[in-house]
Coordinates of C-alpha atoms in Angstrom, one line a residue:
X1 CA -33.7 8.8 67.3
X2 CA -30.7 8.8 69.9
X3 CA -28.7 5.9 67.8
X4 CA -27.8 9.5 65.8
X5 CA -26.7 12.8 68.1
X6 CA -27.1 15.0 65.1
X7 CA -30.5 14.1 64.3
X8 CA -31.1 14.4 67.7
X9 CA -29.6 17.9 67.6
X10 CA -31.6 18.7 64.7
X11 CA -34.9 17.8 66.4
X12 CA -34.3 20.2 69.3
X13 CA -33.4 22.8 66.8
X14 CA -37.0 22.0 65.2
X15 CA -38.4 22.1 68.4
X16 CA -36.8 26.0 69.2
X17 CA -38.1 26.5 65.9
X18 CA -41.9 25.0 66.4
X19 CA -42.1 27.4 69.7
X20 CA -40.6 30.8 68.1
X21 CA -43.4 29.9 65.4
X22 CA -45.9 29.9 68.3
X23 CA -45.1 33.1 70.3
X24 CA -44.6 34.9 66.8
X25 CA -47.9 33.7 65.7
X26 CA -49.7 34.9 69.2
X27 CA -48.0 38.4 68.9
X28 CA -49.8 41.1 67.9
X29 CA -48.7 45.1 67.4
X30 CA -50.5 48.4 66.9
X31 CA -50.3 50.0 63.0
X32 CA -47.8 48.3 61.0
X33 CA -44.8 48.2 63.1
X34 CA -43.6 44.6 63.0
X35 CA -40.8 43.7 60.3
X36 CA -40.7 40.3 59.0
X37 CA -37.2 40.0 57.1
X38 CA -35.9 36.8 55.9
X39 CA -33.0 37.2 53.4
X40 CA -32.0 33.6 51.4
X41 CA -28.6 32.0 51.3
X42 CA -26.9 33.4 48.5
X43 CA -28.3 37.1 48.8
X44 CA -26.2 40.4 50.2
X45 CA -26.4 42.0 53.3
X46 CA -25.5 45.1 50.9
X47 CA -28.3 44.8 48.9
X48 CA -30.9 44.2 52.1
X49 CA -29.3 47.5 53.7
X50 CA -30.0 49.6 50.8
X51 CA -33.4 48.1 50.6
X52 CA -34.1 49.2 54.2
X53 CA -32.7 52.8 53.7
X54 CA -35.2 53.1 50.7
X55 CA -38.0 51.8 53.1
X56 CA -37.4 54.0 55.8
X57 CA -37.0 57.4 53.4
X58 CA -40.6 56.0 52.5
X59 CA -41.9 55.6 56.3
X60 CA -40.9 58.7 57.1
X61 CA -43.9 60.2 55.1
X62 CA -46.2 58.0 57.2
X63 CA -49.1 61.0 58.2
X64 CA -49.9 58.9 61.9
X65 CA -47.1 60.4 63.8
X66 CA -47.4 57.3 66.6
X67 CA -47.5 54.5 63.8
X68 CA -44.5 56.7 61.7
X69 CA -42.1 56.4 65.2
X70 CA -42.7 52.7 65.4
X71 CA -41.9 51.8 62.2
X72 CA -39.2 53.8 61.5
X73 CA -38.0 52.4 65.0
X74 CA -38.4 49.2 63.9
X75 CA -36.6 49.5 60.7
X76 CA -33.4 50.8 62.3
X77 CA -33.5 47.7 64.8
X78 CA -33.7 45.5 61.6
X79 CA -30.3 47.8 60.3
X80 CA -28.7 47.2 63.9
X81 CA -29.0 43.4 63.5
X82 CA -27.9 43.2 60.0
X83 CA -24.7 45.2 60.9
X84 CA -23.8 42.1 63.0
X85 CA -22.9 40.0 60.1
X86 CA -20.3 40.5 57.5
X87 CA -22.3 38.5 55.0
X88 CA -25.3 36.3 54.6
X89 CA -25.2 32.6 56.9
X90 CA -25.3 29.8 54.8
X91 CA -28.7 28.8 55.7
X92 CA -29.9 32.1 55.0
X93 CA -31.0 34.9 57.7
X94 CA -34.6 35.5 59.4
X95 CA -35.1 38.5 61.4
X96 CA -38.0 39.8 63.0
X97 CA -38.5 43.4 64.8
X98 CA -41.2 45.6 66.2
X99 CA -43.4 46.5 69.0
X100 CA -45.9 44.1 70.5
X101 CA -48.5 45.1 72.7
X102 CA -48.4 42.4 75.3
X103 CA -51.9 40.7 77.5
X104 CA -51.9 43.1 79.6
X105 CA -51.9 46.2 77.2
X106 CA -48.5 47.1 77.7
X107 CA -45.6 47.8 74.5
X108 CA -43.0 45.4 74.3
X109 CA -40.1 45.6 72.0
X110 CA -39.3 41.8 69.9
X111 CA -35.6 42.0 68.0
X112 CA -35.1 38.3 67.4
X113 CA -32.2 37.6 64.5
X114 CA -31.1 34.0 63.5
X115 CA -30.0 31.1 61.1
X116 CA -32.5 28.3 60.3
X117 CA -31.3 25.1 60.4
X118 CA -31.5 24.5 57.0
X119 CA -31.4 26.5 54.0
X120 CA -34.7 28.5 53.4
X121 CA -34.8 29.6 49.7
X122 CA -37.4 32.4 50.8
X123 CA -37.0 35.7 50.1
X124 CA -39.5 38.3 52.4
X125 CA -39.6 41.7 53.8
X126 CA -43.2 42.9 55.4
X127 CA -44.2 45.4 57.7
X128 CA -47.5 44.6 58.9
X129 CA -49.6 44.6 62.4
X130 CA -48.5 40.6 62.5
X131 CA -45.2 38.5 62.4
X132 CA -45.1 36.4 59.1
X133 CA -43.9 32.8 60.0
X134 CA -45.7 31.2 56.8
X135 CA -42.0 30.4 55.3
X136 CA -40.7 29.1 58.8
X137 CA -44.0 26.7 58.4
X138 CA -43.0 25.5 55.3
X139 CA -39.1 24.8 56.5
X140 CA -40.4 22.2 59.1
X141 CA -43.1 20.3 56.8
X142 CA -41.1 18.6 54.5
X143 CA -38.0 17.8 56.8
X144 CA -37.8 14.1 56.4
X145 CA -36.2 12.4 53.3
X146 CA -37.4 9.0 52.1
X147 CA -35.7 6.5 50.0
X148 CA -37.7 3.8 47.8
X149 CA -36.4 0.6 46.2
X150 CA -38.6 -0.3 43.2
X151 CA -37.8 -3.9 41.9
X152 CA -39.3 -6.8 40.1
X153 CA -38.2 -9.0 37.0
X154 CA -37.8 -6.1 34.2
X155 CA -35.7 -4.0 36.4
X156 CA -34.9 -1.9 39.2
X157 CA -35.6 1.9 40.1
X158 CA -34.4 4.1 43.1
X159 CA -36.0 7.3 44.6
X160 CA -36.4 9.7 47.4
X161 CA -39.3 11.2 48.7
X162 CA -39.0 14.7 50.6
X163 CA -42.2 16.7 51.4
X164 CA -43.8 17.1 48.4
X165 CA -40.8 16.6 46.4
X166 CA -40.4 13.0 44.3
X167 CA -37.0 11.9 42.6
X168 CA -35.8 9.5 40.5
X169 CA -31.7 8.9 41.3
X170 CA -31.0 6.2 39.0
X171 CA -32.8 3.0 36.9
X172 CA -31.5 0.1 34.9
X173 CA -33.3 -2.4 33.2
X174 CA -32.4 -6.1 32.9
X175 CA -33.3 -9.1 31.2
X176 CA -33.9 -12.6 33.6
X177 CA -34.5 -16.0 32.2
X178 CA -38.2 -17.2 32.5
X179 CA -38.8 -20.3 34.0
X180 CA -39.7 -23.2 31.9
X181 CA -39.9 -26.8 31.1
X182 CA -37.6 -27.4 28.4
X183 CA -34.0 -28.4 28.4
X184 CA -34.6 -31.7 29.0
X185 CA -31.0 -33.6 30.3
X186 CA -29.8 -29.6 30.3
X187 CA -32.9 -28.7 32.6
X188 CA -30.5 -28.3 35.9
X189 CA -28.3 -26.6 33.8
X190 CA -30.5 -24.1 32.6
X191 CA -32.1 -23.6 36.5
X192 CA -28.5 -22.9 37.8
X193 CA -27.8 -20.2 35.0
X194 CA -31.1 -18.9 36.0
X195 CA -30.9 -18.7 39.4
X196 CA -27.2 -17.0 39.2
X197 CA -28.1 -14.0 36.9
X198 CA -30.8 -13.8 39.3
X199 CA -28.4 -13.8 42.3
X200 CA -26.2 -11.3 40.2
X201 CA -29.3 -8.9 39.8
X202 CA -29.8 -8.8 43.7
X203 CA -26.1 -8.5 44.3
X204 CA -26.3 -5.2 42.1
X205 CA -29.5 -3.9 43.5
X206 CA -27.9 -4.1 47.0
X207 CA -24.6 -2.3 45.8
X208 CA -26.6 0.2 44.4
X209 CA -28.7 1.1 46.7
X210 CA -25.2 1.6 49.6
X211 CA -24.2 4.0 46.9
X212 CA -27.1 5.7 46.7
X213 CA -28.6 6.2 50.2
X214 CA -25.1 5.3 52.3
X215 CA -22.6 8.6 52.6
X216 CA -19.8 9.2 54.8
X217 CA -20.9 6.2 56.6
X218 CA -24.1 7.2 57.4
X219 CA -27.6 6.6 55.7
X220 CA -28.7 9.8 53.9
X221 CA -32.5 8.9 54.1
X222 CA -34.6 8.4 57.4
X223 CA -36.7 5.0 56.0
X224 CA -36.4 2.9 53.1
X225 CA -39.8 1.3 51.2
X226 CA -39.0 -1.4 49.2
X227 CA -41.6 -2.1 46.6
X228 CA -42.3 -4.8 43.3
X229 CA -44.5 -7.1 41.6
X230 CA -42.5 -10.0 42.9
X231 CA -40.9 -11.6 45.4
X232 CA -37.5 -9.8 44.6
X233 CA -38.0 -7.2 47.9
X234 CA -37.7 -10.0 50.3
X235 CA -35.2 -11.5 48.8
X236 CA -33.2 -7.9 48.7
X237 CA -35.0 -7.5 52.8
X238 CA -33.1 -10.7 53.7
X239 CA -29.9 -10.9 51.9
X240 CA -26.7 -10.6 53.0
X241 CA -25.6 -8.6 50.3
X242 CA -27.8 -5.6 51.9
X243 CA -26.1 -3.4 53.8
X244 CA -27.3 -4.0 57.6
X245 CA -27.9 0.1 58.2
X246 CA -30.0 -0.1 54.8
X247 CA -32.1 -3.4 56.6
X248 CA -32.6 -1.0 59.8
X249 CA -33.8 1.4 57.9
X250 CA -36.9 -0.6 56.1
X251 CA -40.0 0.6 57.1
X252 CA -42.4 -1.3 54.7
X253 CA -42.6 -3.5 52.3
X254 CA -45.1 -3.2 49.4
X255 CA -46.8 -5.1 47.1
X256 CA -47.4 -2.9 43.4
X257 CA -49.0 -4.4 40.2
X258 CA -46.0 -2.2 38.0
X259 CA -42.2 -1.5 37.4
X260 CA -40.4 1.6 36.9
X261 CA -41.9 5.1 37.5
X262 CA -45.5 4.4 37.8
X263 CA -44.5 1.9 40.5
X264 CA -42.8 4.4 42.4
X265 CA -45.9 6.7 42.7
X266 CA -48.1 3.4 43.6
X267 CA -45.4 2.5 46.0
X268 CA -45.1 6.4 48.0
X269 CA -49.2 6.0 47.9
X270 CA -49.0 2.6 49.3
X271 CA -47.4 3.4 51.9
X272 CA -48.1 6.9 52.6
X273 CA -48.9 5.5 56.4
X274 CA -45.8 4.6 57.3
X275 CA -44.1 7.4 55.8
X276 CA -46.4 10.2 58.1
X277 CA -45.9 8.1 61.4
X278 CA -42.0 7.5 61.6
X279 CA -41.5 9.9 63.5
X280 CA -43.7 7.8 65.5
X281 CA -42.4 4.7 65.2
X282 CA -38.8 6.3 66.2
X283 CA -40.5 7.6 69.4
X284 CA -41.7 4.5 70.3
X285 CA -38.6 2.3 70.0
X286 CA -36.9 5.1 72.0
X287 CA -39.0 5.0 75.0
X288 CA -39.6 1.5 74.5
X289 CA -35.5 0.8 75.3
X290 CA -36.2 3.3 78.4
X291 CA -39.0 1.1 79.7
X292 CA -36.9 -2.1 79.5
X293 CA -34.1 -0.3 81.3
X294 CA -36.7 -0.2 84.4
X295 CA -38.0 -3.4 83.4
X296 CA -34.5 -5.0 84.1
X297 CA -33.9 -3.2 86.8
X298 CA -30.4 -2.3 85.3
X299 CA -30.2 1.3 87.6
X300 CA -29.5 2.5 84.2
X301 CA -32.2 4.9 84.1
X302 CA -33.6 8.2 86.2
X303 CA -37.0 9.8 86.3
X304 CA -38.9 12.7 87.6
X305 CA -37.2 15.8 87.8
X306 CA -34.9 15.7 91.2
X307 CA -33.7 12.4 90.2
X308 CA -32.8 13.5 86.7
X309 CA -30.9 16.8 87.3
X310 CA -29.3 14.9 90.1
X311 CA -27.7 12.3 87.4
X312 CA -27.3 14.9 84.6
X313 CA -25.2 17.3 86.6
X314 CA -23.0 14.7 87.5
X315 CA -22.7 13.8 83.7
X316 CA -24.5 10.5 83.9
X317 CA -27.2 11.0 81.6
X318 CA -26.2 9.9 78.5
X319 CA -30.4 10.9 76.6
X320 CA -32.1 13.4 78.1
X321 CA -36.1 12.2 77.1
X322 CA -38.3 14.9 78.2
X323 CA -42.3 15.4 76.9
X324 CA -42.5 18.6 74.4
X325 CA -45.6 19.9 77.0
X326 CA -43.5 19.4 80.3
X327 CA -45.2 22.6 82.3
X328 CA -42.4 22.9 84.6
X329 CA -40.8 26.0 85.0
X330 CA -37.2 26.7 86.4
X331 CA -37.1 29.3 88.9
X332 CA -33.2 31.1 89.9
X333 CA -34.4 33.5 92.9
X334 CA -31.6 35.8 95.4
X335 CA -32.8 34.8 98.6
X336 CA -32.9 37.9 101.6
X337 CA -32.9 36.0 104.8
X338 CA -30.8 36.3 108.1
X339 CA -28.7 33.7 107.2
X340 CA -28.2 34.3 103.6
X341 CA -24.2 34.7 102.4
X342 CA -23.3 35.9 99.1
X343 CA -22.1 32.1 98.2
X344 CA -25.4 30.6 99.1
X345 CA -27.9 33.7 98.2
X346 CA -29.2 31.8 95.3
X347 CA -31.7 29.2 95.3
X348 CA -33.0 27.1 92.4
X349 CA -36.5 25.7 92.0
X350 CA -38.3 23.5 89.5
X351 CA -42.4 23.7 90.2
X352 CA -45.2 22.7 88.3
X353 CA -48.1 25.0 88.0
X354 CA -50.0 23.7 90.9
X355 CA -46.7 24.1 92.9
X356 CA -46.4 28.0 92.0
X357 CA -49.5 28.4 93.4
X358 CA -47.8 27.9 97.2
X359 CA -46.6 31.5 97.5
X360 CA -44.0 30.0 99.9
X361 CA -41.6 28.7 97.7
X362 CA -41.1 33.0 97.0
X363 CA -40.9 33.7 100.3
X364 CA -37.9 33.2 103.3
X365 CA -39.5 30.4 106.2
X366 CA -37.7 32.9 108.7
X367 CA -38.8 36.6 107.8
X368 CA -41.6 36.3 105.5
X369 CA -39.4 38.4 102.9
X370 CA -40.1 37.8 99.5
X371 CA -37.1 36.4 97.1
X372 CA -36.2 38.3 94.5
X373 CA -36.6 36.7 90.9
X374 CA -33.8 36.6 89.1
X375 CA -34.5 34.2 86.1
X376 CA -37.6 32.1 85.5
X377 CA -38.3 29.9 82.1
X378 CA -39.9 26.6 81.2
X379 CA -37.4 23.3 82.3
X380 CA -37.6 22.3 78.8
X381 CA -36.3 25.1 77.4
X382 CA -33.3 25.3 79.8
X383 CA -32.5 21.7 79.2
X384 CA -32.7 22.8 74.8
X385 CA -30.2 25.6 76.0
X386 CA -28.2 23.4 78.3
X387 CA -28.0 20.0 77.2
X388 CA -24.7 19.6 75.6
X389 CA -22.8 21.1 78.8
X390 CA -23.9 18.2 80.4
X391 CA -22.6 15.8 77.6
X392 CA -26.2 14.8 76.7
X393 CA -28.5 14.1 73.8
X394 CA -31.8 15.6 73.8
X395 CA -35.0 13.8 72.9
X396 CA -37.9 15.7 72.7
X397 CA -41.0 13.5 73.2
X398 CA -45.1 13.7 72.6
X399 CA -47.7 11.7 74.4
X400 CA -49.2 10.2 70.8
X401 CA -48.1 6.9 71.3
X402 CA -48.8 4.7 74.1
X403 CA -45.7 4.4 74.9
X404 CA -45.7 8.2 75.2
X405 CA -48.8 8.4 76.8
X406 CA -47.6 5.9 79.8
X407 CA -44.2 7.9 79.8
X408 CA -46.0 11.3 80.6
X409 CA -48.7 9.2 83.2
X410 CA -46.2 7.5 84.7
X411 CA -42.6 9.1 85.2
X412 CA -43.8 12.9 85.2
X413 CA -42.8 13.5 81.1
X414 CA -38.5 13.7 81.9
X415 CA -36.4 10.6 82.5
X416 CA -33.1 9.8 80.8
X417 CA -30.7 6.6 80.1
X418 CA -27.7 6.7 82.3
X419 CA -24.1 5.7 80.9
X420 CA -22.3 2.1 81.2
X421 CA -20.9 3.1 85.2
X422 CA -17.5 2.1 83.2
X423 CA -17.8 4.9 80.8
X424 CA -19.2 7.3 83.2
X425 CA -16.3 6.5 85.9
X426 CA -13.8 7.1 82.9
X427 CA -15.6 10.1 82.4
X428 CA -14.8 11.4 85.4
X429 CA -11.4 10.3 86.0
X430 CA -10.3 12.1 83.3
X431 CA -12.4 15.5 84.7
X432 CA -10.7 15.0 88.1
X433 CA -6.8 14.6 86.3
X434 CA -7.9 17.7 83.8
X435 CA -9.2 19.6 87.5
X436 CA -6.1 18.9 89.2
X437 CA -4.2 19.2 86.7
X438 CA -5.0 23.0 86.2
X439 CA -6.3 24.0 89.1
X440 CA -3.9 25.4 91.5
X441 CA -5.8 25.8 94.5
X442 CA -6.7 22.0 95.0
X443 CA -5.1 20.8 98.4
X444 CA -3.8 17.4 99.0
X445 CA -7.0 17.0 101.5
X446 CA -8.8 17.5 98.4
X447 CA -7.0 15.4 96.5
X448 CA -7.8 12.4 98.7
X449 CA -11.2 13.2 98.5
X450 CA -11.6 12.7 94.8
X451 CA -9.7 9.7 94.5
X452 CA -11.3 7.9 97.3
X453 CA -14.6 9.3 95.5
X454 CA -13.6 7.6 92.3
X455 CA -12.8 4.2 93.3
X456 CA -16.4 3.8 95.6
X457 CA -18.3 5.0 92.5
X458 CA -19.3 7.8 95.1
X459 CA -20.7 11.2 93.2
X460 CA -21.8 12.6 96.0
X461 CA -18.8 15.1 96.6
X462 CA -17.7 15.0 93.2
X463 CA -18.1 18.9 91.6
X464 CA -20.0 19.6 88.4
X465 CA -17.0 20.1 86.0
X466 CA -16.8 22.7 83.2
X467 CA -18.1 21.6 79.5
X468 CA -14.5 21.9 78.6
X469 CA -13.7 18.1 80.2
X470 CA -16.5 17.1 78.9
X471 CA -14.7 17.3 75.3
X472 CA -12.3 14.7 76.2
X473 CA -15.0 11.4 76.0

């Protein structure tokens, strides 16, 4: 999961996805007010504008004069949105509007515009008393592509599995000498030609498969099966002709009684297993390399949630791992005391549930005045917002394995892997040259004080520096 920052990207951007598709779900409206629009890839804003002026010329003849003012209110929020885009994303658009009645009875207005993180070939536009995820459902179930490698003596076939959706990329046939017992004096003769067409075929497999599943350096599939009647799939597993990011990527091999196409649908029903739990398997290896961090006692780790912001704000985490329930919420209050100044009027907190219960974390020790709350939202989400300020990946966690399980037991659900202290003092010597650098209110005092900083590995008076030096790792 983390070997790959894009993937890892792409899983928080599944997770934002997974959440909106929860609150959407749990929102309900009065009449049909609430727009679901989602326009495809290579439609026209034009052509979704006229649409919408035809749609609200028919709304306006709603009788209910209530239900008539929220829809037509919600159709000109949809116009609003679309007017902030010159043309259609390329992943297509999704845009839901309307007016939610919340728990406790009250109307809430929901404009949410945005571009999925793939291409969603759906094209939708309901006004009901519901949001209509159904086609954001179906983005997320078939994210993960799977290659297959079918091979035995006749000849060799190569596929992908995505969702629901099989292919065939390419198949070639070829024709091996059998074994026998003839030959006589030209026995070892025979053997050797044998065994070097046979060496030939694997040779080929191999370089077929790095052009199929290998591009711009990277594997194009997230797990390869290999499958056949013989013992040809080892061979391939083992050799050194296969390309060592192919061999990481093996997830099974399987045994199948044919060649060719009907041994690619025995082989994607053989191992239909593996295929649903890698994922799982990624998860495991993840936090497994965590745990042997702490094992080793190499201080290349943090856990629990002071610990953690501590090392990520001072750009030492290189993964963020944090469980997808973590039920802590960040709280930004403006603090009222007697001694309050406007540079030290804000106060951060991170509580769990049981934690908010303590009314005194909301209230100043001195006067009993109640802060005033200026943000509050779950940590996760701040750290799916936030991550790549801090230089960061982003792994998103569940407690399915036991690996998992003992993760969210035992270290609170967040924890991270901390750089190489090489890279991480590197890191910040070129933050401290970029700071003084451009910064022309650093003294010579100050000066001192980050050098001195550097060179004992100190981080203690070291300032969290803008994303912009983080760009220079």
């Amino acid at each position: 999961m983390a070997d790959d920052p894009s993937a890892a990207d792409r899983n928080v951007e599944i997770w934002k996805i997974k959440k909106l598709i929860k609150s959407l779900e749990a929102a309900r409206g009065n009449g049909t007010s609430m727009i679901s629009l989602i326009i495809p890839p290579k439609d026209q804003i034009s052509r979704v504008a006229k649409m919408l002026a035809d749609e609200f010329g028919t709304a306006s003849n709603i009788k209910s004069r209530v239900n008539r003012l929220s829809v037509l209110g919600a159709i000109t929020s949809v116009q609003q949105r679309l007017k902030l885009y010159n043309k259609v994303p390329p992943n297509g658009l999704v845009v839901y509007c309307g007016t939610i009645v919340t728990e406790e009875g009250k109307e809430k207005k929901v404009n949410i515009d945005f571009e999925p993180f793939k291409p969603i070939n759906t094209s939708l536009y309901l006004c009901d008393n519901k949001f209509h995820t159904e086609a954001l459902t179906a983005l997320l179930s078939d994210d993960s592509k799977f290659g297959f490698i079918v091979i035995d003596g006749s000849g060799a076939l190569f596929g992908t599995l995505q969702g629901n959706t099989r292919e065939v990329l390419h198949k070639f046939t070829v024709d091996l000498p059998k074994k026998h017992g003839r030959g006589g004096q030209s026995a070892l003769r025979f053997a050797r030609v044998r065994m070097e067409k046979r060496h030939n075929y694997v040779r080929k497999v191999a370089e077929t498969a790095a052009q199929l599943f290998v591009s711009n350096d990277k594997v194009n599939v997230a797990g390869l099966v290999l499958a056949g009647s013989a013992d040809f799939k080892t061979e391939l597993s083992q050799s050194d002709m296969f390309d060592p990011r192919l061999q990481a990527k093996v997830l099974k091999l399987v045994d199948i009684s044919y060649g060719g196409e009907n041994g690619f649908n025995q082989a994607i029903e053989l191992s239909a297993e593996v295929l649903s739990n890698v994922k799982f398997i990624q998860e495991k290896k993840l936090i497994g390399r965590y745990f042997d961090e702490i094992s080793q006692d190499t201080g290349k780790y943090c856990f629990g949630v002071e610990d953690t912001l501590k090392a990520l704000e001072m750009g030492a985490v290189e993964i963020l791992i944090v469980y997808e329930n973590l039920d802590t919420m960040r709280y930004v209050l403006r603090c009222h005391g007697e001694n309050t100044t406007p540079e030290n009027d804000e106060k951060i907190l991170y509580l769990t549930p049981e934690q908010e219960k303590d009314k005194s974390h909301f209230t100043d020790k001195e006067t009993g005045q109640e802060h005033e709350l200026i943000e509050s939202m779950p940590l996760l989400e701040w750290f799916a917002n936030n991550y790549k300020k801090f230089g960061a990946t982003l792994e998103i966690v569940t407690d399915k394995s036991q690996e998992g399980s003992q993760f969210v037991k035992g270290f609170g659900g967040i924890g991270g892997n901390r750089r190489e202290n090489k890279n991480l003092r590197r890191w910040w010597m070129v933050c401290v040259f970029l700071a003084l650098e451009y910064s022309n209110t650093t003294s010579g005092l100050e000066e001192t004080v980050f050098s001195s900083s550097l060179l004992t590995g100190s981080s203690q008076q070291l300032p969290v520096l803008p994303q912009l030096f983080m760009k220079t790792l």
